[in-house]
Short mmCIF file of C-alpha atoms in Angstrom, two decimals:
data_model
loop_
_atom_site.label_atom_id
_atom_site.label_comp_id
_atom_site.label_asym_id
_atom_site.label_seq_id
_atom_site.Cartn_x
_atom_site.Cartn_y
_atom_site.Cartn_z
CA MET K 1 50.58 68.57 -83.49
CA ASP K 2 49.26 65.48 -85.29
CA LEU K 3 52.42 63.40 -85.38
CA ASP K 4 51.22 61.01 -88.07
CA VAL K 5 50.36 63.85 -90.41
CA PHE K 6 53.66 65.58 -89.68
CA VAL K 7 55.68 62.43 -90.42
CA THR K 8 53.76 61.80 -93.64
CA ALA K 9 54.40 65.38 -94.77
CA HIS K 10 58.16 65.32 -94.15
CA ARG K 11 59.26 61.68 -94.41
CA ALA K 12 60.36 62.14 -98.04
CA GLU K 13 62.70 64.99 -97.01
CA TRP K 14 64.28 62.89 -94.24
CA ASP K 15 64.73 59.94 -96.59
CA ARG K 16 66.30 62.23 -99.20
CA LEU K 17 68.69 63.64 -96.59
CA ASP K 18 69.66 60.14 -95.54
CA HIS K 19 70.30 59.22 -99.19
CA LEU K 20 72.55 62.28 -99.73
CA LEU K 21 74.48 61.54 -96.55
CA ARG K 22 75.18 57.99 -97.71
CA ARG K 23 76.72 59.35 -100.91
CA GLY K 24 79.19 61.36 -98.82
CA SER K 25 81.77 63.19 -100.95
CA HIS K 26 80.25 62.16 -104.29
CA LEU K 27 77.75 65.01 -104.35
CA THR K 28 77.31 67.54 -107.12
CA GLY K 29 77.16 71.23 -106.32
CA ALA K 30 73.39 71.25 -106.51
CA GLU K 31 73.14 68.19 -104.29
CA ALA K 32 75.45 69.78 -101.71
CA ASP K 33 73.20 72.84 -101.58
CA GLU K 34 70.20 70.55 -101.24
CA LEU K 35 71.89 68.71 -98.36
CA VAL K 36 72.46 71.99 -96.47
CA ALA K 37 68.83 73.03 -96.93
CA LEU K 38 67.54 69.60 -95.82
CA TYR K 39 69.87 69.68 -92.80
CA GLN K 40 68.43 73.02 -91.69
CA ARG K 41 64.83 71.90 -92.22
CA THR K 42 65.38 68.59 -90.43
CA ALA K 43 66.93 70.40 -87.45
CA THR K 44 63.79 72.55 -87.27
CA HIS K 45 61.57 69.47 -87.55
CA LEU K 46 63.46 67.82 -84.69
CA SER K 47 62.99 70.90 -82.51
CA GLN K 48 59.24 70.97 -83.26
CA ILE K 49 58.82 67.28 -82.44
CA GLN K 50 60.81 67.57 -79.20
CA SER K 51 58.76 70.53 -78.00
CA SER K 52 55.31 69.43 -79.15
CA ALA K 53 55.03 65.67 -79.63
CA PRO K 54 58.17 63.85 -78.48
CA GLU K 55 58.36 60.29 -79.76
CA PRO K 56 61.56 58.39 -78.82
CA ALA K 57 62.14 56.38 -82.00
CA LEU K 58 61.48 59.29 -84.34
CA THR K 59 63.50 61.71 -82.20
CA ALA K 60 66.44 59.29 -82.21
CA ARG K 61 66.33 58.96 -86.01
CA LEU K 62 66.17 62.69 -86.64
CA THR K 63 68.88 63.40 -84.04
CA GLN K 64 71.18 60.97 -85.87
CA LEU K 65 70.36 62.55 -89.22
CA VAL K 66 71.06 66.06 -87.93
CA ALA K 67 74.36 64.98 -86.33
CA ARG K 68 75.55 63.24 -89.52
CA ALA K 69 74.52 66.18 -91.69
CA ARG K 70 76.22 68.65 -89.41
CA ALA K 71 79.46 66.68 -89.63
CA ILE K 72 79.30 66.90 -93.43
CA VAL K 73 78.24 70.54 -93.59
CA THR K 74 80.71 71.94 -91.04
CA GLY K 75 83.49 69.40 -91.57
CA THR K 76 86.22 68.69 -89.02
CA ARG K 77 89.01 70.93 -87.85
CA ARG K 78 92.24 70.18 -86.03
CA ALA K 79 93.43 72.41 -83.26
CA GLY K 80 96.72 74.17 -83.97
CA TRP K 81 99.04 76.76 -82.49
CA ARG K 82 96.68 79.49 -83.66
CA ASP K 83 94.04 78.07 -81.31
CA VAL K 84 96.51 78.10 -78.42
CA VAL K 85 97.43 81.73 -79.04
CA THR K 86 93.77 82.71 -79.38
CA PHE K 87 92.91 80.91 -76.17
CA LEU K 88 95.70 82.60 -74.20
CA THR K 89 95.21 86.10 -75.62
CA ALA K 90 91.41 86.18 -75.89
CA GLY K 91 89.42 83.13 -74.79
CA PHE K 92 90.78 82.57 -71.29
CA PRO K 93 91.16 86.20 -70.18
CA ALA K 94 87.72 87.02 -71.59
CA ALA K 95 86.16 84.15 -69.66
CA VAL K 96 87.78 85.36 -66.43
CA TYR K 97 86.66 88.92 -67.22
CA HIS K 98 83.07 87.82 -67.84
CA SER K 99 82.94 85.98 -64.51
CA ARG K 100 84.40 88.89 -62.49
CA HIS K 101 81.01 89.70 -60.94
CA TRP K 102 81.20 86.27 -59.31
CA TRP K 103 84.85 85.84 -58.34
CA ILE K 104 85.49 89.37 -57.00
CA PRO K 105 82.70 89.13 -54.35
CA THR K 106 83.88 85.57 -53.67
CA ALA K 107 87.41 86.90 -53.03
CA VAL K 108 86.22 89.70 -50.76
CA LEU K 109 83.91 87.55 -48.67
CA SER K 110 86.41 84.68 -48.42
CA THR K 111 89.17 87.02 -47.28
CA LEU K 112 86.87 88.46 -44.64
CA VAL K 113 86.04 84.94 -43.43
CA ALA K 114 89.74 84.07 -43.16
CA ALA K 115 90.42 87.32 -41.28
CA LEU K 116 87.53 86.72 -38.86
CA ILE K 117 88.69 83.15 -38.18
CA GLY K 118 92.22 84.46 -37.60
CA TRP K 119 90.98 87.15 -35.20
CA TRP K 120 88.79 84.64 -33.33
CA ILE K 121 91.64 82.17 -32.88
CA GLY K 122 94.24 84.85 -32.09
CA THR K 123 92.15 86.50 -29.35
CA HIS K 124 90.69 83.41 -27.69
CA PRO K 125 93.23 81.20 -25.89
CA GLU K 126 90.57 78.55 -25.28
CA VAL K 127 90.16 78.13 -29.05
CA GLN K 128 93.92 77.74 -29.42
CA SER K 129 93.86 75.06 -26.71
CA ALA K 130 91.22 73.19 -28.69
CA ILE K 131 93.46 73.23 -31.76
CA GLY K 132 96.49 71.69 -30.06
CA ALA K 133 98.57 71.38 -26.93
CA PRO K 134 100.73 74.42 -25.99
CA GLU K 135 103.95 72.62 -26.92
CA GLU K 136 102.49 71.65 -30.30
CA LEU K 137 101.44 75.20 -31.05
CA GLN K 138 104.85 76.48 -29.99
CA GLN K 139 106.49 74.00 -32.37
CA LEU K 140 104.37 75.47 -35.17
CA THR K 141 104.90 79.16 -34.44
CA ARG K 142 108.41 79.48 -32.93
CA PRO K 143 111.31 80.90 -34.96
CA GLY K 144 112.43 78.07 -37.22
CA GLY K 145 109.19 76.22 -36.49
CA GLU K 146 107.01 74.29 -38.90
CA TYR K 147 105.31 77.34 -40.37
CA GLU K 148 108.70 78.68 -41.47
CA THR K 149 110.40 75.44 -42.51
CA TYR K 150 107.39 74.14 -44.46
CA TYR K 151 108.40 76.03 -47.60
CA SER K 152 111.96 74.73 -47.53
CA SER K 153 111.23 71.17 -46.35
CA HIS K 154 111.65 69.71 -49.87
CA PRO K 155 113.78 70.50 -52.91
CA ALA K 156 112.36 73.58 -54.64
CA ALA K 157 111.51 71.86 -57.95
CA SER K 158 109.64 68.95 -56.42
CA PHE K 159 107.91 71.21 -53.88
CA ALA K 160 106.74 73.55 -56.67
CA ALA K 161 105.41 70.58 -58.66
CA GLN K 162 103.56 69.19 -55.62
CA VAL K 163 102.02 72.58 -54.80
CA TRP K 164 101.00 73.10 -58.41
CA THR K 165 99.33 69.69 -58.61
CA ASN K 166 97.39 70.18 -55.37
CA ASN K 167 96.21 73.68 -56.25
CA ALA K 168 95.25 72.75 -59.80
CA GLN K 169 93.17 69.87 -58.46
CA ALA K 170 91.42 72.19 -55.99
CA ALA K 171 90.68 74.72 -58.75
CA ALA K 172 89.40 71.99 -61.09
CA MET K 173 87.12 70.67 -58.33
CA CYS K 174 85.66 74.15 -57.78
CA LEU K 175 85.01 74.51 -61.51
CA THR K 176 83.47 71.10 -62.08
CA LEU K 177 81.56 70.57 -58.82
CA GLY K 178 79.80 73.92 -59.04
CA ALA K 179 77.06 72.27 -61.07
CA PHE K 180 75.95 70.51 -57.87
CA LEU K 181 74.04 73.62 -56.74
CA CYS K 182 77.23 75.41 -55.53
CA LEU K 183 77.50 73.46 -52.25
CA PRO K 184 80.82 71.61 -52.88
CA VAL K 185 82.44 74.89 -53.97
CA LEU K 186 81.41 76.61 -50.76
CA TRP K 187 82.84 73.74 -48.74
CA ILE K 188 86.18 73.79 -50.60
CA LEU K 189 86.38 77.56 -50.13
CA PHE K 190 85.64 77.29 -46.42
CA LEU K 191 88.36 74.67 -45.91
CA ASN K 192 90.90 76.89 -47.66
CA MET K 193 89.93 79.94 -45.64
CA LEU K 194 89.90 77.92 -42.41
CA ASN K 195 93.45 76.74 -43.07
CA LEU K 196 94.57 80.30 -43.77
CA GLY K 197 92.69 81.69 -40.77
CA VAL K 198 94.28 79.15 -38.41
CA GLY K 199 97.74 80.21 -39.55
CA ILE K 200 96.89 83.89 -39.13
CA GLY K 201 95.41 83.34 -35.67
CA LEU K 202 98.21 81.17 -34.28
CA MET K 203 101.05 83.31 -35.63
CA SER K 204 99.39 86.54 -34.50
CA SER K 205 98.95 85.13 -30.99
CA ALA K 206 102.69 84.38 -30.98
CA GLY K 207 103.47 87.93 -32.13
CA ARG K 208 104.83 86.71 -35.47
CA LEU K 209 102.06 87.63 -37.92
CA ASP K 210 104.52 89.70 -39.98
CA VAL K 211 106.65 86.59 -40.54
CA PHE K 212 103.63 84.55 -41.56
CA LEU K 213 102.42 87.17 -44.05
CA GLY K 214 105.94 87.52 -45.40
CA LEU K 215 105.86 83.81 -46.21
CA VAL K 216 102.32 83.63 -47.55
CA LEU K 217 101.95 86.81 -49.62
CA PRO K 218 104.65 86.20 -52.28
CA HIS K 219 102.82 83.21 -53.76
CA GLY K 220 99.48 83.51 -51.97
CA LEU K 221 98.25 86.60 -53.81
CA LEU K 222 98.26 84.89 -57.21
CA GLU K 223 97.40 81.47 -55.84
CA LEU K 224 94.33 82.64 -53.93
CA THR K 225 93.20 84.79 -56.86
CA ALA K 226 93.23 81.68 -59.07
CA VAL K 227 91.25 79.75 -56.43
CA PHE K 228 88.75 82.62 -56.13
CA VAL K 229 88.34 82.74 -59.92
CA ALA K 230 87.73 78.98 -59.98
CA ALA K 231 85.30 79.17 -57.07
CA GLY K 232 83.42 82.14 -58.49
CA THR K 233 83.10 80.40 -61.86
CA GLY K 234 81.93 77.23 -60.13
CA LEU K 235 79.29 79.19 -58.26
CA ARG K 236 78.19 80.80 -61.53
CA LEU K 237 77.90 77.34 -63.08
CA GLY K 238 75.82 76.16 -60.14
CA TRP K 239 73.53 79.18 -60.38
CA THR K 240 73.02 78.44 -64.06
CA VAL K 241 71.45 75.13 -63.02
CA ILE K 242 69.05 77.05 -60.77
CA ASP K 243 68.37 79.98 -63.11
CA PRO K 244 69.46 79.46 -66.74
CA GLY K 245 67.98 82.76 -67.86
CA PRO K 246 66.40 83.10 -71.32
CA GLN K 247 68.17 80.01 -72.66
CA SER K 248 67.16 76.43 -72.02
CA ARG K 249 68.85 74.92 -68.98
CA ARG K 250 70.71 72.43 -71.16
CA THR K 251 72.03 75.09 -73.54
CA ALA K 252 73.03 77.52 -70.78
CA LEU K 253 74.75 74.80 -68.76
CA ALA K 254 76.61 73.54 -71.82
CA GLN K 255 77.84 77.05 -72.63
CA GLN K 256 78.99 77.78 -69.10
CA GLY K 257 80.48 74.30 -68.77
CA ARG K 258 82.61 74.64 -71.91
CA ALA K 259 83.92 78.01 -70.70
CA ALA K 260 84.67 76.51 -67.27
CA LEU K 261 86.62 73.68 -68.85
CA GLY K 262 88.77 76.18 -70.73
CA MET K 263 89.27 78.16 -67.54
CA ALA K 264 90.52 75.02 -65.79
CA ILE K 265 93.32 74.81 -68.34
CA GLY K 266 94.12 78.51 -68.07
CA LEU K 267 94.08 78.52 -64.28
CA ALA K 268 96.43 75.53 -64.25
CA LEU K 269 98.96 77.75 -66.02
CA VAL K 270 98.36 80.57 -63.52
CA LEU K 271 98.84 78.16 -60.62
CA PHE K 272 102.00 76.85 -62.27
CA VAL K 273 103.44 80.38 -61.94
CA SER K 274 102.34 80.66 -58.30
CA GLY K 275 103.85 77.21 -57.66
CA LEU K 276 107.19 78.40 -59.05
CA ILE K 277 107.05 81.43 -56.75
CA GLU K 278 106.18 79.23 -53.76
CA GLY K 279 108.94 76.76 -54.55
CA PHE K 280 111.77 79.13 -55.45
CA VAL K 281 110.95 82.63 -54.15
CA THR K 282 109.11 82.09 -50.84
CA PRO K 283 111.90 79.99 -49.19
CA SER K 284 114.71 82.00 -50.76
CA GLY K 285 117.13 84.21 -48.89
CA LEU K 286 115.68 87.38 -50.45
CA PRO K 287 114.54 90.11 -48.05
CA THR K 288 110.86 89.98 -47.15
CA TRP K 289 110.11 93.18 -49.07
CA ALA K 290 111.66 91.73 -52.22
CA ARG K 291 109.69 88.49 -52.00
CA ILE K 292 106.41 90.33 -51.41
CA THR K 293 107.23 92.70 -54.31
CA ILE K 294 107.60 89.70 -56.65
CA GLY K 295 104.21 88.41 -55.50
CA VAL K 296 102.55 91.80 -55.95
CA VAL K 297 104.04 92.18 -59.45
CA ALA K 298 102.76 88.71 -60.44
CA GLU K 299 99.29 89.55 -59.10
CA LEU K 300 99.14 92.91 -60.87
CA ALA K 301 100.33 91.31 -64.11
CA PHE K 302 97.49 88.78 -63.94
CA LEU K 303 94.89 91.44 -63.21
CA ALA K 304 96.19 93.57 -66.08
CA TYR K 305 96.06 90.50 -68.31
CA VAL K 306 92.41 89.92 -67.38
CA TYR K 307 91.22 93.52 -67.52
CA VAL K 308 93.22 94.69 -70.56
CA LEU K 309 93.34 91.65 -72.86
CA GLY K 310 90.23 90.02 -71.40
CA GLY K 311 88.19 93.22 -71.38
CA ARG K 312 89.15 94.00 -74.97
CA ALA K 313 88.27 90.48 -76.10
CA ALA K 314 84.98 90.53 -74.16
CA ARG K 315 83.95 93.81 -75.78
CA ALA K 316 84.71 92.24 -79.16
CA GLY K 317 82.23 89.45 -78.39
CA GLU K 318 84.54 86.76 -77.00
CA THR K 319 82.94 84.70 -74.22
CA GLY K 320 85.53 82.02 -73.56
CA ASP K 321 83.31 79.38 -75.19
CA VAL K 322 84.71 77.20 -77.96
CA GLU K 323 84.28 78.33 -81.56
CA ALA K 324 80.85 77.84 -83.11
CA LEU K 325 82.08 75.07 -85.42
CA ASP K 326 83.29 73.04 -82.46
CA ARG K 327 79.99 73.21 -80.55
CA SER K 328 77.16 70.76 -80.67
CA ALA K 329 74.31 71.84 -82.89
CA GLU K 330 71.80 74.00 -81.04
CA LEU K 331 68.26 73.54 -82.23
CA PRO K 332 65.72 76.37 -82.26
CA THR K 333 63.79 76.74 -79.02
CA ALA K 334 60.04 76.79 -79.40
CA ALA K 335 58.35 79.84 -77.96
#
């Protein structure tokens, strides 16, 4: 491309677009139509310059023109309750549904890692000795020990709020740090599974694994599912950096990042429910079978929510991304 010739051929169009933008709302119907046509042509010009003959000053000017024109053409929109309902009934469950090929394998492999760590610790006394002195381990695992009293060590409301905050932060870190080539997500997952595996191993060695599972399962099913969804989505985001597919890396990462941000909000609500269960159900006087049943019902309700509402929304074309009018303008990609 001969940039000088290109600029000479289209400068009048850009100047005309700038003139129409300065007039703002004082446009006639014909001028408004002209503005839309000039906006579309200028966006194409910008794409051609960026792909063939990038020039910083010209690119900056056209980018500003396209952004200003888009604001006039599409207008602004305020979020309302309709957006909240749409997000909860379509956007969030569809995003979780779309990422299922990432978070389901993540859940299976992570659970296996936790089980292997638990088996290794539970069957190797020398490993237990490396974790702590015998009296310290007994203090953890004995009836009425720290593993049992942990869930009732604080008032239920404050404990639920603390648990919710910690888990929401962990989920948000998995979602946002995935862009760093997946490595931080794998580390966060390993720490969570290590913590779970240590509990399984120590309590099984003390012959009290049933007690431990009775305390963990009521809230842990939903809580760990949310963590696995966040981790799987973070890994998907990290893989997008490595392999964006047919889209440009910037466009693919922006799309996945917007969906991940929405999932962070949705998963915070899911973790709020698991926090309530951990704060009020896990330390309650209910029989173990009743507490586990509550946890299983909460888990099945979430899975039904994802696969029924989310699957329906996904088949209708919902991706979990924000609406088209709320996205940044995407310029044509040169072949």
